[in-house]
Short mmCIF file of C-alpha atoms and ligand atoms in Angstrom, two decimals:
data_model
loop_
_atom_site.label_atom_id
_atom_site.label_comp_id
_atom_site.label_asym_id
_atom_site.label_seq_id
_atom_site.Cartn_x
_atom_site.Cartn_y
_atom_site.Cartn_z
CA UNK A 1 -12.09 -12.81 -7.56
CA UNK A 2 -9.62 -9.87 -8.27
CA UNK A 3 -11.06 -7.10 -10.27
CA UNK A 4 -9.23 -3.86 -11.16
CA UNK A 5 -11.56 -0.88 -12.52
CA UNK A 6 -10.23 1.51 -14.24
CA UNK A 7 -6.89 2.08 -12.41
CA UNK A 8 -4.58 4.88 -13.27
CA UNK A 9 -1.03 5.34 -11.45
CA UNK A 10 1.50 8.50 -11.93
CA UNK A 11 4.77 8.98 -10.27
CA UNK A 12 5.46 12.64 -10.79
CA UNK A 13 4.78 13.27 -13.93
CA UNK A 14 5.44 9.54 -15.07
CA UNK A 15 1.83 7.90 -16.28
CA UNK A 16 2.94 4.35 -15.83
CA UNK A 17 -0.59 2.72 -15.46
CA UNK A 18 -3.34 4.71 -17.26
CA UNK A 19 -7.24 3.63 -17.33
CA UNK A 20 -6.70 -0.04 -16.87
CA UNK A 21 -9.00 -2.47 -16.16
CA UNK A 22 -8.37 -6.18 -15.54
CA UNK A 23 -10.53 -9.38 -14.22
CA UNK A 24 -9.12 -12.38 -12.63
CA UNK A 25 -11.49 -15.25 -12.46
CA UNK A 26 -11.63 -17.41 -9.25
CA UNK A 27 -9.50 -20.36 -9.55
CA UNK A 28 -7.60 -18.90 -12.59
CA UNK A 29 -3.52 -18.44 -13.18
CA UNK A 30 -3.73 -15.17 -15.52
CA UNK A 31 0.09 -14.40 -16.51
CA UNK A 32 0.68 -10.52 -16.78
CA UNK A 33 3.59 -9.79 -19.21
CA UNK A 34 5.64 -6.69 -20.93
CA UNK A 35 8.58 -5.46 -20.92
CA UNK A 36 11.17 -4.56 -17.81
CA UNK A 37 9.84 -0.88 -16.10
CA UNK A 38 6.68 -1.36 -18.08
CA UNK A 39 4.62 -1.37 -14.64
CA UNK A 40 4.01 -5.24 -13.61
CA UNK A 41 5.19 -4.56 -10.51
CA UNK A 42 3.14 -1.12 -10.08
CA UNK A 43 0.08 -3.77 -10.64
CA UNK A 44 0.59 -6.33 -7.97
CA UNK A 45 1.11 -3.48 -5.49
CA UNK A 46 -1.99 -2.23 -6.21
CA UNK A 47 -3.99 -5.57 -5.57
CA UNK A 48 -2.30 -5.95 -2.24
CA UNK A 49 -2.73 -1.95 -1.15
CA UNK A 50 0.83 -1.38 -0.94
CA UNK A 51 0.18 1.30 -3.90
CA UNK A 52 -3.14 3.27 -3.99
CA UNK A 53 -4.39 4.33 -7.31
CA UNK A 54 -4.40 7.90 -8.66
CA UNK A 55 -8.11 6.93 -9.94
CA UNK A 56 -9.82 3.74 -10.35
CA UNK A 57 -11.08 0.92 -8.07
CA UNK A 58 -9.65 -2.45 -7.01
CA UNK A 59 -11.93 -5.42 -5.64
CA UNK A 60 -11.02 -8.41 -3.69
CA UNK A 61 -13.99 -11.29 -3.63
CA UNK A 62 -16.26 -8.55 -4.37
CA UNK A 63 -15.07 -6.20 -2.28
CA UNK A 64 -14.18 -2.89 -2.59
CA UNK A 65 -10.27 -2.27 -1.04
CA UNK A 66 -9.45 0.88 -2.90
CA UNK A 67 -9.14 3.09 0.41
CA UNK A 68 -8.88 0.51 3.20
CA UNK A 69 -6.91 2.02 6.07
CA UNK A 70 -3.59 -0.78 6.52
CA UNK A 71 -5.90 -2.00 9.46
CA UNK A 72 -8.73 -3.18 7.27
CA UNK A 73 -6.14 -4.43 4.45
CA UNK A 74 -5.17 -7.13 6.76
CA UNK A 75 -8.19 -9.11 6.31
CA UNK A 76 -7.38 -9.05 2.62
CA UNK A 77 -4.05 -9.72 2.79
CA UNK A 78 -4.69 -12.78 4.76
CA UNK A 79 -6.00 -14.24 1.79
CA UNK A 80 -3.11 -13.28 -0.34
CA UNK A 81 0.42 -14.90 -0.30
CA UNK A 82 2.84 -12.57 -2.37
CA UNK A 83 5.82 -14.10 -3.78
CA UNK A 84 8.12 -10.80 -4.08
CA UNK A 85 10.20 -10.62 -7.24
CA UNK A 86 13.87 -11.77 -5.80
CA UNK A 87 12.99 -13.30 -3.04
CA UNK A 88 13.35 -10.86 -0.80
CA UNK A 89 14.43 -13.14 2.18
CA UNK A 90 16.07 -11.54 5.18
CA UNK A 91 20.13 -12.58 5.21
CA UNK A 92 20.34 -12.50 9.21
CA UNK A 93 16.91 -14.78 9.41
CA UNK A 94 16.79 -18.59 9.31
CA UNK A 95 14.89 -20.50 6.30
CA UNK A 96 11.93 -21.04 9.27
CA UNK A 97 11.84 -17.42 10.24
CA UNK A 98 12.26 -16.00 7.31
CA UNK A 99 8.91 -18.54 5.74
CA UNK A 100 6.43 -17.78 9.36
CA UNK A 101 7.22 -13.64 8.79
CA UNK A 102 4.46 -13.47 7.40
CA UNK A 103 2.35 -15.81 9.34
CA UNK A 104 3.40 -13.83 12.42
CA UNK A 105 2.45 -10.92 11.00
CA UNK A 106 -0.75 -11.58 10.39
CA UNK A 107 -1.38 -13.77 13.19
CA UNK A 108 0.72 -12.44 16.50
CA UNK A 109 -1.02 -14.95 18.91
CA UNK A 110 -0.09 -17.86 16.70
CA UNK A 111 1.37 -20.91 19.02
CA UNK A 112 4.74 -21.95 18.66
CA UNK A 113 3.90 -25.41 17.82
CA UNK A 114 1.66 -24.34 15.18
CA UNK A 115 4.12 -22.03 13.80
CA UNK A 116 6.61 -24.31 13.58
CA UNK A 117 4.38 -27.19 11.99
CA UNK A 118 2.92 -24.51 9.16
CA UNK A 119 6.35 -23.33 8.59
CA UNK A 120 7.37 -27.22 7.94
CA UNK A 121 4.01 -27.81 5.84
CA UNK A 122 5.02 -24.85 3.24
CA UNK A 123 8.57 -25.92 2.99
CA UNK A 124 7.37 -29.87 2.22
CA UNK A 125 5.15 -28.34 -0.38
CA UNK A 126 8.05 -26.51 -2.41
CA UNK A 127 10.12 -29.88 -2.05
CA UNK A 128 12.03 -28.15 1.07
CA UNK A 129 11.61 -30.11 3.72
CA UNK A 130 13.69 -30.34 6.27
CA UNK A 131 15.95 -27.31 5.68
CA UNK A 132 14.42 -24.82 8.44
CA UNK A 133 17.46 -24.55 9.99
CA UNK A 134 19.67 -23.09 6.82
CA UNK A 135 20.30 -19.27 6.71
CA UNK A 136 19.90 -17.78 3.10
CA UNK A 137 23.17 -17.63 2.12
CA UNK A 138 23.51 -21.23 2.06
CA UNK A 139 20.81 -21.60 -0.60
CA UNK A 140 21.26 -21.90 -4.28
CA UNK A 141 19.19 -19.50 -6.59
CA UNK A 142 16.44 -21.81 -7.40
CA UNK A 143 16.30 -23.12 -3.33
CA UNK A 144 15.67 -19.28 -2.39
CA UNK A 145 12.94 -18.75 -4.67
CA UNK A 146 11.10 -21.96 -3.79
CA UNK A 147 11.67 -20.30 0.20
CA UNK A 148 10.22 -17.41 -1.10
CA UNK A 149 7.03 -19.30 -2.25
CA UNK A 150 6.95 -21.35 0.77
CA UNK A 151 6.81 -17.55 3.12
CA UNK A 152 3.72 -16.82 0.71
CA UNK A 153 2.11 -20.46 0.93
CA UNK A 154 2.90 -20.66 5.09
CA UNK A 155 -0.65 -18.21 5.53
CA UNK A 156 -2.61 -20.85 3.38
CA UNK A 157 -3.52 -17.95 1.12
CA UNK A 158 -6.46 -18.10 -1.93
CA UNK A 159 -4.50 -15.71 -3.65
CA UNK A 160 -0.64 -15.99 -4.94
CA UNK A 161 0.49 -13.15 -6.68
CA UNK A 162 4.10 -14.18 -8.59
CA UNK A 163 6.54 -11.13 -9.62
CA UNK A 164 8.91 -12.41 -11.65
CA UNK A 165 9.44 -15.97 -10.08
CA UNK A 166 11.65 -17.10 -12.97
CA UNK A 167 13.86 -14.17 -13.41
CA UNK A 168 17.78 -15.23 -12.69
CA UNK A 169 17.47 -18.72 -12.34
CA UNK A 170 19.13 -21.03 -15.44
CA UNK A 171 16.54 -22.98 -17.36
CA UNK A 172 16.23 -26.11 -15.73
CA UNK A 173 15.44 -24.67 -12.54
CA UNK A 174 13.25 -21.74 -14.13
CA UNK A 175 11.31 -24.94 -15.44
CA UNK A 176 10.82 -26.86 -12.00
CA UNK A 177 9.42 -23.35 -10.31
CA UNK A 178 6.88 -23.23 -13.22
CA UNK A 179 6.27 -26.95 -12.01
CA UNK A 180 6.03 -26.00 -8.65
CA UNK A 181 3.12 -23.06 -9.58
CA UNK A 182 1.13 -25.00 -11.73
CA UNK A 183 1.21 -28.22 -9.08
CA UNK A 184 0.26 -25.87 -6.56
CA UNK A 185 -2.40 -24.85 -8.67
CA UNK A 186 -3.81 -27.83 -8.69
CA UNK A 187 -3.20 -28.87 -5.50
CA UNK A 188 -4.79 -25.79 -3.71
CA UNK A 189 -6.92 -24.38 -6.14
CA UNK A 190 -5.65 -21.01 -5.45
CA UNK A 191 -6.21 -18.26 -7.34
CA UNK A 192 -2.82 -17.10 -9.20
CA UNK A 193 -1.22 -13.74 -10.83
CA UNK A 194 2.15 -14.46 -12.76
CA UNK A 195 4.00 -11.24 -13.22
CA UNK A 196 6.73 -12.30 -16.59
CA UNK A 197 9.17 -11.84 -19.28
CA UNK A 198 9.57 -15.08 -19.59
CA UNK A 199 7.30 -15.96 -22.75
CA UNK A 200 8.08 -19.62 -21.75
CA UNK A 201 7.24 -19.53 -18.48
CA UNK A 202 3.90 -17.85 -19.26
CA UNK A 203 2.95 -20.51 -21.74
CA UNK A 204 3.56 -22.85 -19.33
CA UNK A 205 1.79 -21.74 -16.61
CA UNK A 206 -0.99 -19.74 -17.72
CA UNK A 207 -4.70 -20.10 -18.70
CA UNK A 208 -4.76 -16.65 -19.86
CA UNK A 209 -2.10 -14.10 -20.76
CA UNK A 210 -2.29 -10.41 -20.48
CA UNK A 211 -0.08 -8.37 -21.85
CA UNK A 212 0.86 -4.89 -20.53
CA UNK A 213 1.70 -2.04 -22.68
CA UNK A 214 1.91 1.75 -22.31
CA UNK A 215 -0.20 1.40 -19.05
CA UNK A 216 -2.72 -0.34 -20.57
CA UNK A 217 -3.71 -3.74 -20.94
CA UNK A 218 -3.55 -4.37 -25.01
CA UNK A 219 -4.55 -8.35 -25.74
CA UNK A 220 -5.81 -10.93 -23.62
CA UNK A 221 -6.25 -14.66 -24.23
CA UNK A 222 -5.16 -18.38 -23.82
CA UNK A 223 -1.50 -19.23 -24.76
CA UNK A 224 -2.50 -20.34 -27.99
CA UNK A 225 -4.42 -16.85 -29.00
CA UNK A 226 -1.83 -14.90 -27.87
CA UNK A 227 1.31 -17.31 -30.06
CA UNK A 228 -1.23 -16.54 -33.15
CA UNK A 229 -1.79 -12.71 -32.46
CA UNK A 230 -2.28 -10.42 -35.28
CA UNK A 231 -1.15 -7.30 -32.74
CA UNK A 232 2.19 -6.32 -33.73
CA UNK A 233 3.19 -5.15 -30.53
CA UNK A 234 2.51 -8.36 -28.89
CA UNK A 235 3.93 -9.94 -31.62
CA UNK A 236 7.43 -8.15 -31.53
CA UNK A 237 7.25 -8.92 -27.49
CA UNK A 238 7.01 -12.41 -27.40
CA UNK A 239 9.10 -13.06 -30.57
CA UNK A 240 11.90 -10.87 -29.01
CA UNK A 241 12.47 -8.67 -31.96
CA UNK A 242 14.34 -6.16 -32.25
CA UNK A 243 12.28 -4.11 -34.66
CA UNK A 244 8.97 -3.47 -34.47
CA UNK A 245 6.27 -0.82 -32.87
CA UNK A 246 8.12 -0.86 -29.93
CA UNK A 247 10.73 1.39 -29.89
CA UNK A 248 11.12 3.11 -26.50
CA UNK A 249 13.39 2.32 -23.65
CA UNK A 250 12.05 2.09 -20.72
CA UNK A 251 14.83 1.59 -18.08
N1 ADP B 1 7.54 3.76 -5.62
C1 ADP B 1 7.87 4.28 -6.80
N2 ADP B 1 8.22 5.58 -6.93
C2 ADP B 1 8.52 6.12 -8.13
N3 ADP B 1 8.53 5.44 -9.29
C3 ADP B 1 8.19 4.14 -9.23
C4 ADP B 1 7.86 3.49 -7.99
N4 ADP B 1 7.56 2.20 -8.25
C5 ADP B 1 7.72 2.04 -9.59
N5 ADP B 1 8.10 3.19 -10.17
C6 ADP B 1 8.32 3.39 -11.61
O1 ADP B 1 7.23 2.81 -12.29
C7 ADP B 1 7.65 2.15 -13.48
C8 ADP B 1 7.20 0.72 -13.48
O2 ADP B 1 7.90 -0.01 -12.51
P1 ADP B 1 7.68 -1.54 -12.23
O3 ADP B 1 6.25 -1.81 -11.98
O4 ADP B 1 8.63 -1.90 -11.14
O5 ADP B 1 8.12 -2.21 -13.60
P2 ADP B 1 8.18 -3.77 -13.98
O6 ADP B 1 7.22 -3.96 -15.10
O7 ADP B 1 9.59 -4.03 -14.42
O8 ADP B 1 7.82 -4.53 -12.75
C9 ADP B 1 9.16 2.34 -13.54
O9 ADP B 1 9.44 3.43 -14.38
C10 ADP B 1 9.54 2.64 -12.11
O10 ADP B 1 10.69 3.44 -12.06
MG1 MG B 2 8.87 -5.77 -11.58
#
């Protein structure tokens, strides 16, 4: 369903992804993890054309999107519901307005009523509903993320792409969004690209963890293969230790 070739991304002189190559299998949650500034971000970008790759191709379903104008993107991006890493909601927008954006975006002719009974659909289906009517600031942590979500589930997308969704929220709540992504899973049969540091989280959620490492993609494999890894560097990572292969800072 989502298949990066060979992609390689500089910022000035920066390499940050070199050669890599990824598959994501239709119906799959693949969990992308490394460290903070290691690139995971760079990645997503690139699967939803915000970036363009130095070299390399990216396919959606098959097809090619590497140099879609933004005009041809939106077809693709119809399909994909991005769940930005900190929400990103707008302060001075309503819980409603802030979960159709995207939905109005894409579709500019949408009716009103339709609008308004999508936007209601995606907030029951984070456990929301009812709270259209709330501006952000009202919202707790966890509550914003889940709005978050419900922006990228209000297009009914195949795709979710998830930067960080646990990041900054205490346990308890990190642990009803990974829940929420694995119900949703279920539910919808999406598609599904967790972006993590949170080992936790990824064992949770995943089928298959990725791990991302010096712009390259070094071990692949369920939870369990990757807990019983023989690669130090993965092993250091999800252990959280100090000492190790990995020795540079990155931010
Ligand atoms: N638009 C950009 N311009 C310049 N540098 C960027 C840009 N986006 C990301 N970077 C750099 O690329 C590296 C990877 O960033 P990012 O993907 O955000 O990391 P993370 O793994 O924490 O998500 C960082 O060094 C960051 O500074
Ligand atoms: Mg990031």
């Amino acid at each position: 369903m989502i298949e990066l070739k060979n992609i390689s991304k500089s910022f000035n002189s920066h390499k940050v992804l070199d050669d890599l190559t990824l598959t994501i299998e239709k119906g799959q949650t693949k969990v992308i993890i490394g460290r903070s500034g290691c690139g995971k971000s760079v990645l997503l970008k690139h699967i939803v054309g915000l970036l363009k790759p130095d070299s390399g191709r990216v396919f959606i379903d098959g097809q090619e999107i590497t140099n879609l104008k933004e005009k041809e993107l939106d077809k693709f991006r119809m399909k994909i519901g991005m769940v930005f890493q900190g929400g990103a909601l707008f302060d001075s927008m309503t819980v409603a307005e802030n979960v159709g954006f995207g939905l109005i975006e894409h579709s500019r002719q949408i009716a009103r009523k339709e609008l308004l009974e999508r936007t209601e659909e995606a907030l029951c289906m984070v456990n929301l509903c009812g709270i259209q009517n709330l501006m952000p600031a009202e919202l707790s942590g966890g509550m914003k993320k889940r709005v978050a979500l419900a922006r990228a589930l209000c297009i009914r997308p195949e795709i979710i792409l998830y930067d960080e969704p646990t990041t900054g929220v205490d346990p308890i709540t990190a642990d009803s969004i990974n829940e929420l992504i694995k119900s949703l899973h279920d539910k919808l049969k999406v598609t599904s690209i967790v972006v993590t540091h949170d080992m936790k989280s990824a064992y949770r959620v995943a089928d298959t963890i990725a791990m991302l490492y010096q712009g390259k993609i070094i071990a692949e494999g369920s939870s369990e293969e990757i807990q019983n890894t023989s690669h130090p560097v993965v092993h250091q990572f999800i252990n959280g230790l100090a000492t190790g292969p990995i020795t540079e800072t990155l931010d």
